[in-house]
PDB file of C-alpha atoms in Angstrom:
ATOM      1  CA  UNK B 566      76.143  -8.793  79.127  1.00 56.00           C
ATOM      2  CA  UNK B 567      79.473 -10.034  80.678  1.00 61.00           C
ATOM      3  CA  UNK B 568      81.419  -7.670  78.322  1.00 64.00           C
ATOM      4  CA  UNK B 569      79.188  -4.797  79.448  1.00 64.00           C
ATOM      5  CA  UNK B 570      79.988  -5.790  83.108  1.00 58.00           C
ATOM      6  CA  UNK B 571      83.672  -6.075  82.349  1.00 62.00           C
ATOM      7  CA  UNK B 572      83.764  -2.582  80.819  1.00 68.00           C
ATOM      8  CA  UNK B 573      82.472  -0.928  84.068  1.00 68.00           C
ATOM      9  CA  UNK B 574      85.593   0.229  85.906  1.00 71.00           C
ATOM     10  CA  UNK B 575      86.122  -1.040  89.523  1.00 73.00           C
ATOM     11  CA  UNK B 576      85.461   1.119  92.402  1.00 71.00           C
ATOM     12  CA  UNK B 577      88.632   2.234  94.171  1.00 75.00           C
ATOM     13  CA  UNK B 578      87.468   0.971  97.544  1.00 74.00           C
ATOM     14  CA  UNK B 579      90.853  -0.627  98.470  1.00 78.00           C
ATOM     15  CA  UNK B 580      92.904   2.588  97.432  1.00 79.00           C
ATOM     16  CA  UNK B 581      90.424   4.728  99.499  1.00 84.00           C
ATOM     17  CA  UNK B 582      90.845   2.525 102.570  1.00 79.00           C
ATOM     18  CA  UNK B 583      94.508   2.714 102.087  1.00 81.00           C
ATOM     19  CA  UNK B 584      94.507   6.503 101.841  1.00 85.00           C
ATOM     20  CA  UNK B 585      92.380   6.868 104.970  1.00 83.00           C
ATOM     21  CA  UNK B 586      94.675   4.555 106.868  1.00 79.00           C
ATOM     22  CA  UNK B 587      97.797   6.341 105.683  1.00 81.00           C
ATOM     23  CA  UNK B 588      96.295   9.767 106.764  1.00 83.00           C
ATOM     24  CA  UNK B 589      95.236   8.422 110.306  1.00 80.00           C
ATOM     25  CA  UNK B 590      98.647   6.750 110.853  1.00 80.00           C
ATOM     26  CA  UNK B 591     100.520   9.823 109.739  1.00 81.00           C
ATOM     27  CA  UNK B 592      98.469  12.548 111.376  1.00 79.00           C
ATOM     28  CA  UNK B 593      97.544  10.696 114.696  1.00 79.00           C
ATOM     29  CA  UNK B 594     100.691   8.678 115.261  1.00 80.00           C
ATOM     30  CA  UNK B 595     101.505  10.673 118.512  1.00 82.00           C
ATOM     31  CA  UNK B 596      98.115   9.676 119.934  1.00 83.00           C
ATOM     32  CA  UNK B 597      98.512   6.059 118.893  1.00 81.00           C
ATOM     33  CA  UNK B 598     101.938   5.949 120.457  1.00 84.00           C
ATOM     34  CA  UNK B 599     100.707   7.430 123.584  1.00 85.00           C
ATOM     35  CA  UNK B 600      97.861   4.817 123.842  1.00 84.00           C
ATOM     36  CA  UNK B 601     100.326   1.998 122.848  1.00 84.00           C
ATOM     37  CA  UNK B 602     102.826   3.105 125.691  1.00 85.00           C
ATOM     38  CA  UNK B 603     100.234   3.875 128.183  1.00 86.00           C
ATOM     39  CA  UNK B 604      98.338   0.767 127.629  1.00 85.00           C
ATOM     40  CA  UNK B 605     101.324  -1.575 127.707  1.00 85.00           C
ATOM     41  CA  UNK B 606     102.631  -0.071 130.848  1.00 88.00           C
ATOM     42  CA  UNK B 607      99.166  -0.417 132.603  1.00 89.00           C
ATOM     43  CA  UNK B 608      98.737  -4.027 131.453  1.00 87.00           C
ATOM     44  CA  UNK B 609     102.244  -4.891 132.442  1.00 87.00           C
ATOM     45  CA  UNK B 610     101.804  -3.476 135.709  1.00 90.00           C
ATOM     46  CA  UNK B 611      98.630  -5.394 136.244  1.00 90.00           C
ATOM     47  CA  UNK B 612     100.143  -8.686 134.924  1.00 89.00           C
ATOM     48  CA  UNK B 613     103.124  -8.260 137.392  1.00 90.00           C
ATOM     49  CA  UNK B 614     100.734  -7.724 140.269  1.00 91.00           C
ATOM     50  CA  UNK B 615      98.750 -10.867 139.333  1.00 90.00           C
ATOM     51  CA  UNK B 616     101.971 -12.988 138.992  1.00 90.00           C
ATOM     52  CA  UNK B 617     103.308 -11.670 142.321  1.00 91.00           C
ATOM     53  CA  UNK B 618     100.243 -13.217 144.053  1.00 90.00           C
ATOM     54  CA  UNK B 619     101.218 -16.787 145.127  1.00 93.00           C
ATOM     55  CA  UNK B 620      99.207 -19.290 143.137  1.00 92.00           C
ATOM     56  CA  UNK B 621      97.823 -20.927 146.156  1.00 92.00           C
ATOM     57  CA  UNK B 622      96.409 -17.614 147.392  1.00 93.00           C
ATOM     58  CA  UNK B 623      94.944 -16.803 144.005  1.00 92.00           C
ATOM     59  CA  UNK B 624      93.240 -20.162 143.693  1.00 93.00           C
ATOM     60  CA  UNK B 625      91.730 -19.963 147.146  1.00 93.00           C
ATOM     61  CA  UNK B 626      90.492 -16.382 146.461  1.00 93.00           C
ATOM     62  CA  UNK B 627      88.792 -17.552 143.297  1.00 92.00           C
ATOM     63  CA  UNK B 628      87.260 -20.623 144.971  1.00 93.00           C
ATOM     64  CA  UNK B 629      85.917 -18.406 147.862  1.00 92.00           C
ATOM     65  CA  UNK B 630      84.262 -16.031 145.384  1.00 90.00           C
ATOM     66  CA  UNK B 631      82.883 -18.939 143.421  1.00 89.00           C
ATOM     67  CA  UNK B 632      81.484 -20.411 146.681  1.00 89.00           C
ATOM     68  CA  UNK B 633      79.636 -17.425 147.764  1.00 87.00           C
ATOM     69  CA  UNK B 634      78.655 -16.228 144.281  1.00 84.00           C
ATOM     70  CA  UNK B 635      76.924 -19.501 143.735  1.00 83.00           C
ATOM     71  CA  UNK B 636      74.994 -19.287 146.999  1.00 82.00           C
ATOM     72  CA  UNK B 637      77.415 -21.474 149.002  1.00 80.00           C
ATOM     73  CA  UNK B 638      77.327 -24.424 146.631  1.00 83.00           C
ATOM     74  CA  UNK B 639      80.745 -26.303 146.266  1.00 84.00           C
ATOM     75  CA  UNK B 640      80.474 -27.335 142.562  1.00 86.00           C
ATOM     76  CA  UNK B 641      82.158 -24.227 140.971  1.00 87.00           C
ATOM     77  CA  UNK B 642      84.415 -23.721 143.848  1.00 90.00           C
ATOM     78  CA  UNK B 643      85.868 -27.365 143.485  1.00 92.00           C
ATOM     79  CA  UNK B 644      86.002 -27.084 139.727  1.00 92.00           C
ATOM     80  CA  UNK B 645      87.888 -23.734 140.084  1.00 92.00           C
ATOM     81  CA  UNK B 646      90.497 -25.330 142.419  1.00 93.00           C
ATOM     82  CA  UNK B 647      91.084 -28.420 140.276  1.00 93.00           C
ATOM     83  CA  UNK B 648      91.095 -26.545 137.080  1.00 93.00           C
ATOM     84  CA  UNK B 649      93.577 -23.704 138.234  1.00 93.00           C
ATOM     85  CA  UNK B 650      95.745 -26.312 139.835  1.00 93.00           C
ATOM     86  CA  UNK B 651      95.892 -28.246 136.585  1.00 93.00           C
ATOM     87  CA  UNK B 652      96.927 -24.983 134.848  1.00 92.00           C
ATOM     88  CA  UNK B 653      99.697 -24.191 137.374  1.00 92.00           C
ATOM     89  CA  UNK B 654     100.810 -27.817 137.191  1.00 91.00           C
ATOM     90  CA  UNK B 655     101.277 -27.635 133.382  1.00 89.00           C
ATOM     91  CA  UNK B 656     103.606 -24.526 133.742  1.00 87.00           C
ATOM     92  CA  UNK B 657     101.052 -22.053 132.132  1.00 89.00           C
ATOM     93  CA  UNK B 658     100.287 -19.884 135.291  1.00 89.00           C
ATOM     94  CA  UNK B 659     102.174 -16.844 133.875  1.00 91.00           C
ATOM     95  CA  UNK B 660     100.312 -17.215 130.555  1.00 90.00           C
ATOM     96  CA  UNK B 661      96.985 -17.499 132.347  1.00 91.00           C
ATOM     97  CA  UNK B 662      97.675 -14.147 134.252  1.00 91.00           C
ATOM     98  CA  UNK B 663      98.624 -12.455 130.778  1.00 90.00           C
ATOM     99  CA  UNK B 664      95.308 -13.856 129.472  1.00 90.00           C
ATOM    100  CA  UNK B 665      93.414 -12.463 132.479  1.00 90.00           C
ATOM    101  CA  UNK B 666      94.811  -8.959 132.041  1.00 90.00           C
ATOM    102  CA  UNK B 667      93.884  -9.070 128.221  1.00 89.00           C
ATOM    103  CA  UNK B 668      90.312 -10.078 129.017  1.00 90.00           C
ATOM    104  CA  UNK B 669      89.912  -7.666 131.894  1.00 89.00           C
ATOM    105  CA  UNK B 670      91.070  -4.524 129.926  1.00 89.00           C
ATOM    106  CA  UNK B 671      89.191  -5.419 126.764  1.00 90.00           C
ATOM    107  CA  UNK B 672      85.822  -6.329 128.649  1.00 91.00           C
ATOM    108  CA  UNK B 673      86.003  -3.111 130.756  1.00 91.00           C
ATOM    109  CA  UNK B 674      86.571  -0.985 127.723  1.00 92.00           C
ATOM    110  CA  UNK B 675      83.887  -2.628 125.719  1.00 92.00           C
ATOM    111  CA  UNK B 676      81.397  -2.344 128.756  1.00 92.00           C
ATOM    112  CA  UNK B 677      82.310   1.304 129.344  1.00 93.00           C
ATOM    113  CA  UNK B 678      81.621   2.093 125.548  1.00 93.00           C
ATOM    114  CA  UNK B 679      78.708  -0.489 125.209  1.00 92.00           C
ATOM    115  CA  UNK B 680      76.337   0.512 127.958  1.00 92.00           C
ATOM    116  CA  UNK B 681      76.080   4.181 126.926  1.00 93.00           C
ATOM    117  CA  UNK B 682      75.713   3.379 123.428  1.00 93.00           C
ATOM    118  CA  UNK B 683      72.882   0.890 124.348  1.00 92.00           C
ATOM    119  CA  UNK B 684      71.182   3.547 126.390  1.00 92.00           C
ATOM    120  CA  UNK B 685      71.473   6.067 123.489  1.00 92.00           C
ATOM    121  CA  UNK B 686      69.861   3.433 121.153  1.00 91.00           C
ATOM    122  CA  UNK B 687      67.031   2.847 123.505  1.00 89.00           C
ATOM    123  CA  UNK B 688      66.337   6.642 123.765  1.00 87.00           C
ATOM    124  CA  UNK B 689      66.630   7.624 120.140  1.00 88.00           C
ATOM    125  CA  UNK B 690      65.304   5.897 117.047  1.00 90.00           C
ATOM    126  CA  UNK B 691      67.722   7.838 114.918  1.00 92.00           C
ATOM    127  CA  UNK B 692      70.561   6.476 116.914  1.00 90.00           C
ATOM    128  CA  UNK B 693      69.271   3.004 116.738  1.00 90.00           C
ATOM    129  CA  UNK B 694      68.990   3.150 113.043  1.00 92.00           C
ATOM    130  CA  UNK B 695      72.588   4.377 112.692  1.00 92.00           C
ATOM    131  CA  UNK B 696      74.263   1.960 115.168  1.00 90.00           C
ATOM    132  CA  UNK B 697      72.427  -1.048 114.387  1.00 91.00           C
ATOM    133  CA  UNK B 698      73.973  -1.646 110.968  1.00 91.00           C
ATOM    134  CA  UNK B 699      77.411  -0.809 112.494  1.00 90.00           C
ATOM    135  CA  UNK B 700      76.878  -3.467 115.046  1.00 90.00           C
ATOM    136  CA  UNK B 701      75.753  -5.919 112.274  1.00 89.00           C
ATOM    137  CA  UNK B 702      79.040  -5.117 110.403  1.00 86.00           C
ATOM    138  CA  UNK B 703      81.133  -5.589 113.430  1.00 85.00           C
ATOM    139  CA  UNK B 704      79.518  -8.913 114.318  1.00 83.00           C
ATOM    140  CA  UNK B 705      79.629 -10.473 110.758  1.00 85.00           C
ATOM    141  CA  UNK B 706      83.262  -9.319 110.035  1.00 82.00           C
ATOM    142  CA  UNK B 707      85.736 -12.043 110.588  1.00 80.00           C
ATOM    143  CA  UNK B 708      87.812 -11.607 113.792  1.00 76.00           C
ATOM    144  CA  UNK B 709      91.105 -11.752 111.817  1.00 77.00           C
ATOM    145  CA  UNK B 710      90.101  -8.607 109.937  1.00 82.00           C
ATOM    146  CA  UNK B 711      90.288  -6.639 113.078  1.00 79.00           C
ATOM    147  CA  UNK B 712      94.047  -7.319 113.235  1.00 81.00           C
ATOM    148  CA  UNK B 713      94.750  -5.193 110.137  1.00 81.00           C
ATOM    149  CA  UNK B 714      93.697  -1.695 111.736  1.00 80.00           C
ATOM    150  CA  UNK B 715      95.054  -2.984 115.064  1.00 82.00           C
ATOM    151  CA  UNK B 716      98.504  -3.474 113.735  1.00 81.00           C
ATOM    152  CA  UNK B 717      98.328  -0.390 111.471  1.00 79.00           C
ATOM    153  CA  UNK B 718      97.508   1.887 114.483  1.00 80.00           C
ATOM    154  CA  UNK B 719      99.493   0.196 117.374  1.00 79.00           C
ATOM    155  CA  UNK B 720     102.051  -2.083 115.899  1.00 79.00           C
ATOM    156  CA  UNK B 721     102.749  -5.450 117.491  1.00 80.00           C
ATOM    157  CA  UNK B 722     101.946  -6.368 121.015  1.00 80.00           C
ATOM    158  CA  UNK B 723      99.223  -6.608 123.629  1.00 82.00           C
ATOM    159  CA  UNK B 724      97.623  -3.062 123.014  1.00 85.00           C
ATOM    160  CA  UNK B 725      96.424  -3.953 119.299  1.00 85.00           C
ATOM    161  CA  UNK B 726      95.196  -7.344 120.852  1.00 85.00           C
ATOM    162  CA  UNK B 727      92.998  -5.377 123.272  1.00 86.00           C
ATOM    163  CA  UNK B 728      91.930  -3.025 120.445  1.00 85.00           C
ATOM    164  CA  UNK B 729      90.857  -5.911 118.154  1.00 86.00           C
ATOM    165  CA  UNK B 730      89.126  -7.685 121.187  1.00 87.00           C
ATOM    166  CA  UNK B 731      87.158  -4.573 122.036  1.00 89.00           C
ATOM    167  CA  UNK B 732      85.659  -4.244 118.598  1.00 87.00           C
ATOM    168  CA  UNK B 733      84.910  -7.967 118.368  1.00 87.00           C
ATOM    169  CA  UNK B 734      83.231  -8.045 121.905  1.00 89.00           C
ATOM    170  CA  UNK B 735      81.435  -4.814 121.934  1.00 91.00           C
ATOM    171  CA  UNK B 736      78.119  -5.524 120.102  1.00 92.00           C
ATOM    172  CA  UNK B 737      76.468  -7.872 122.732  1.00 92.00           C
ATOM    173  CA  UNK B 738      76.693  -5.321 125.491  1.00 93.00           C
ATOM    174  CA  UNK B 739      75.362  -2.499 123.158  1.00 93.00           C
ATOM    175  CA  UNK B 740      72.380  -4.792 121.891  1.00 92.00           C
ATOM    176  CA  UNK B 741      71.427  -6.297 125.198  1.00 93.00           C
ATOM    177  CA  UNK B 742      71.439  -2.800 127.033  1.00 93.00           C
ATOM    178  CA  UNK B 743      69.151  -1.364 124.222  1.00 92.00           C
ATOM    179  CA  UNK B 744      66.811  -4.514 124.534  1.00 92.00           C
ATOM    180  CA  UNK B 745      66.797  -4.521 128.399  1.00 91.00           C
ATOM    181  CA  UNK B 746      65.656  -0.789 128.527  1.00 91.00           C
ATOM    182  CA  UNK B 747      63.102  -1.216 125.815  1.00 89.00           C
ATOM    183  CA  UNK B 748      61.553  -4.188 127.571  1.00 89.00           C
ATOM    184  CA  UNK B 749      60.903  -2.191 130.795  1.00 87.00           C
ATOM    185  CA  UNK B 750      57.080  -2.186 131.300  1.00 87.00           C
ATOM    186  CA  UNK B 751      55.573   1.093 130.001  1.00 85.00           C
ATOM    187  CA  UNK B 752      53.420   1.327 133.076  1.00 86.00           C
ATOM    188  CA  UNK B 753      56.395   1.679 135.330  1.00 85.00           C
ATOM    189  CA  UNK B 754      57.833   4.433 133.194  1.00 82.00           C
ATOM    190  CA  UNK B 755      54.688   6.279 133.205  1.00 82.00           C
ATOM    191  CA  UNK B 756      54.340   5.925 136.957  1.00 86.00           C
ATOM    192  CA  UNK B 757      57.840   7.411 137.361  1.00 82.00           C
ATOM    193  CA  UNK B 758      56.841  10.228 135.016  1.00 81.00           C
ATOM    194  CA  UNK B 759      53.618  10.854 136.996  1.00 82.00           C
ATOM    195  CA  UNK B 760      55.854  11.313 140.333  1.00 80.00           C
ATOM    196  CA  UNK B 761      57.793  13.973 138.492  1.00 80.00           C
ATOM    197  CA  UNK B 762      61.032  11.991 137.956  1.00 80.00           C
ATOM    198  CA  UNK B 763      63.700  13.550 135.697  1.00 81.00           C
ATOM    199  CA  UNK B 764      65.221  11.637 132.804  1.00 78.00           C
ATOM    200  CA  UNK B 765      68.227  10.628 134.940  1.00 83.00           C
ATOM    201  CA  UNK B 766      66.105   9.603 137.862  1.00 83.00           C
ATOM    202  CA  UNK B 767      63.921   7.490 135.588  1.00 85.00           C
ATOM    203  CA  UNK B 768      66.974   5.794 133.862  1.00 84.00           C
ATOM    204  CA  UNK B 769      68.878   5.260 137.067  1.00 84.00           C
ATOM    205  CA  UNK B 770      66.247   4.080 139.451  1.00 85.00           C
ATOM    206  CA  UNK B 771      63.663   2.550 137.160  1.00 86.00           C
ATOM    207  CA  UNK B 772      65.059   1.431 133.729  1.00 86.00           C
ATOM    208  CA  UNK B 773      68.546   0.301 134.423  1.00 87.00           C
ATOM    209  CA  UNK B 774      67.584  -1.697 137.645  1.00 88.00           C
ATOM    210  CA  UNK B 775      64.783  -3.528 135.821  1.00 88.00           C
ATOM    211  CA  UNK B 776      67.099  -4.039 132.655  1.00 89.00           C
ATOM    212  CA  UNK B 777      69.944  -5.373 134.806  1.00 88.00           C
ATOM    213  CA  UNK B 778      69.407  -9.095 134.096  1.00 88.00           C
ATOM    214  CA  UNK B 779      69.354  -8.495 130.376  1.00 90.00           C
ATOM    215  CA  UNK B 780      72.385  -6.082 130.501  1.00 91.00           C
ATOM    216  CA  UNK B 781      74.415  -8.682 132.499  1.00 90.00           C
ATOM    217  CA  UNK B 782      73.611 -11.310 129.953  1.00 89.00           C
ATOM    218  CA  UNK B 783      75.231  -9.015 127.366  1.00 91.00           C
ATOM    219  CA  UNK B 784      78.157  -8.352 129.651  1.00 91.00           C
ATOM    220  CA  UNK B 785      78.587 -12.178 130.043  1.00 89.00           C
ATOM    221  CA  UNK B 786      78.646 -12.534 126.256  1.00 90.00           C
ATOM    222  CA  UNK B 787      81.204  -9.645 125.838  1.00 91.00           C
ATOM    223  CA  UNK B 788      83.686 -11.136 128.469  1.00 89.00           C
ATOM    224  CA  UNK B 789      83.412 -14.597 126.572  1.00 88.00           C
ATOM    225  CA  UNK B 790      83.937 -12.967 123.210  1.00 88.00           C
ATOM    226  CA  UNK B 791      86.972 -11.096 124.608  1.00 88.00           C
ATOM    227  CA  UNK B 792      88.259 -14.515 125.762  1.00 86.00           C
ATOM    228  CA  UNK B 793      87.569 -16.057 122.377  1.00 84.00           C
ATOM    229  CA  UNK B 794      89.831 -13.411 120.641  1.00 83.00           C
ATOM    230  CA  UNK B 795      92.886 -14.509 122.770  1.00 79.00           C
ATOM    231  CA  UNK B 796      94.161 -17.087 120.150  1.00 78.00           C
ATOM    232  CA  UNK B 797      93.564 -14.623 117.326  1.00 82.00           C
ATOM    233  CA  UNK B 798      95.110 -11.743 119.145  1.00 83.00           C
ATOM    234  CA  UNK B 799      98.261 -13.846 119.817  1.00 83.00           C
ATOM    235  CA  UNK B 800      98.804 -13.680 116.100  1.00 81.00           C
ATOM    236  CA  UNK B 801      99.972 -10.038 116.418  1.00 80.00           C
ATOM    237  CA  UNK B 802     102.068 -10.462 119.673  1.00 78.00           C
ATOM    238  CA  UNK B 803      99.445 -10.578 122.431  1.00 80.00           C
ATOM    239  CA  UNK B 804     100.898 -12.882 125.280  1.00 81.00           C
ATOM    240  CA  UNK B 805      98.860 -15.409 127.147  1.00 83.00           C
ATOM    241  CA  UNK B 806      97.431 -18.954 126.531  1.00 83.00           C
ATOM    242  CA  UNK B 807      96.625 -18.034 123.027  1.00 82.00           C
ATOM    243  CA  UNK B 808     100.290 -17.660 122.097  1.00 82.00           C
ATOM    244  CA  UNK B 809     100.856 -21.179 123.470  1.00 85.00           C
ATOM    245  CA  UNK B 810      98.100 -22.445 121.252  1.00 84.00           C
ATOM    246  CA  UNK B 811      99.558 -20.686 118.268  1.00 81.00           C
ATOM    247  CA  UNK B 812     103.075 -21.817 118.886  1.00 85.00           C
ATOM    248  CA  UNK B 813     101.844 -25.507 119.180  1.00 84.00           C
ATOM    249  CA  UNK B 814      99.920 -25.031 115.954  1.00 80.00           C
ATOM    250  CA  UNK B 815     102.835 -23.836 114.161  1.00 81.00           C
ATOM    251  CA  UNK B 816     105.088 -26.489 115.306  1.00 83.00           C
ATOM    252  CA  UNK B 817     102.536 -29.213 115.067  1.00 82.00           C
ATOM    253  CA  UNK B 818     102.774 -30.009 118.784  1.00 82.00           C
ATOM    254  CA  UNK B 819      99.481 -31.721 119.339  1.00 85.00           C
ATOM    255  CA  UNK B 820      99.945 -32.316 123.041  1.00 86.00           C
ATOM    256  CA  UNK B 821     100.963 -28.754 123.918  1.00 85.00           C
ATOM    257  CA  UNK B 822      98.164 -27.369 121.836  1.00 86.00           C
ATOM    258  CA  UNK B 823      95.726 -29.568 123.717  1.00 90.00           C
ATOM    259  CA  UNK B 824      96.846 -28.543 127.097  1.00 89.00           C
ATOM    260  CA  UNK B 825      96.824 -24.887 126.302  1.00 87.00           C
ATOM    261  CA  UNK B 826      93.398 -25.272 124.528  1.00 88.00           C
ATOM    262  CA  UNK B 827      92.110 -27.082 127.656  1.00 90.00           C
ATOM    263  CA  UNK B 828      93.408 -24.381 129.892  1.00 90.00           C
ATOM    264  CA  UNK B 829      91.512 -21.885 127.962  1.00 88.00           C
ATOM    265  CA  UNK B 830      88.383 -23.950 128.265  1.00 90.00           C
ATOM    266  CA  UNK B 831      88.771 -24.238 132.167  1.00 91.00           C
ATOM    267  CA  UNK B 832      89.258 -20.546 132.336  1.00 90.00           C
ATOM    268  CA  UNK B 833      86.378 -19.702 130.208  1.00 89.00           C
ATOM    269  CA  UNK B 834      83.992 -22.083 132.246  1.00 91.00           C
ATOM    270  CA  UNK B 835      85.028 -20.400 135.351  1.00 91.00           C
ATOM    271  CA  UNK B 836      84.370 -16.847 134.017  1.00 89.00           C
ATOM    272  CA  UNK B 837      81.168 -17.826 132.388  1.00 88.00           C
ATOM    273  CA  UNK B 838      79.696 -19.517 135.569  1.00 88.00           C
ATOM    274  CA  UNK B 839      80.789 -16.525 137.758  1.00 87.00           C
ATOM    275  CA  UNK B 840      79.393 -13.939 135.556  1.00 85.00           C
ATOM    276  CA  UNK B 841      76.089 -15.828 135.270  1.00 84.00           C
ATOM    277  CA  UNK B 842      75.960 -16.286 139.024  1.00 82.00           C
ATOM    278  CA  UNK B 843      76.154 -12.451 139.477  1.00 75.00           C
ATOM    279  CA  UNK B 844      73.132 -12.139 137.297  1.00 71.00           C
ATOM    280  CA  UNK B 845      70.753 -14.523 139.308  1.00 66.00           C
ATOM    281  CA  UNK B 846      68.048 -13.109 141.435  1.00 56.00           C
ATOM    282  CA  UNK B 847      68.557 -12.923 145.070  1.00 51.00           C
TER     283      UNK B 847
END
């Protein structure tokens, strides 16, 4: 039996993938270069703007947002002040700004792509049957694998880091948007139909408002997944706190690695609590 299996020639999967990648990089190199240059310039501009803000002002603004977002409770605001002051005290402020830029860009792109895909899935069984296996593939594939096409298309730097983060963080927004719209009570949809609502009116005024809580939960997961890719993206040149963690790992600097990792945890907690507070019912 083993001899019979050994006699079967192996499928040329690796060669096929290599051929496709070579074709894409050779024929679409101008497009990839345009995206690389434009994305890098935009992210450098945002990072420079964030760095130009005095740290004290930035911390106070985040604390005020946290205070009002949590219905005038002091817990998150105080935590934000202490946590961000700690990051500044450790000399990681510029790295934090780079991380914020990376998370903002990757999250926004993932949300812009994810919500329309989720709406499409909720409206079409065919689309759902096609997109679902792709999302399963994206969620089960190790994050390191996304670095391969990112480097092939965009080289080394922050843009391939965003590309890999978007692929890794996209599925929750798509799934939760689809789930939220499908959970809208059928009676309300039928009532909208009985009043002569068009498809767009029904979507914008009935389904999306009622699915907002579920969609926001998906956005929260997307943002956190984008943040979790920071360290992995640093392996291909993405700046930020992830690079500090990677540098400490390569040099076996336990203390520096702990500080950089703790800074990431502080930032993740602030982002998570803020996005959750926006989802609470008024």
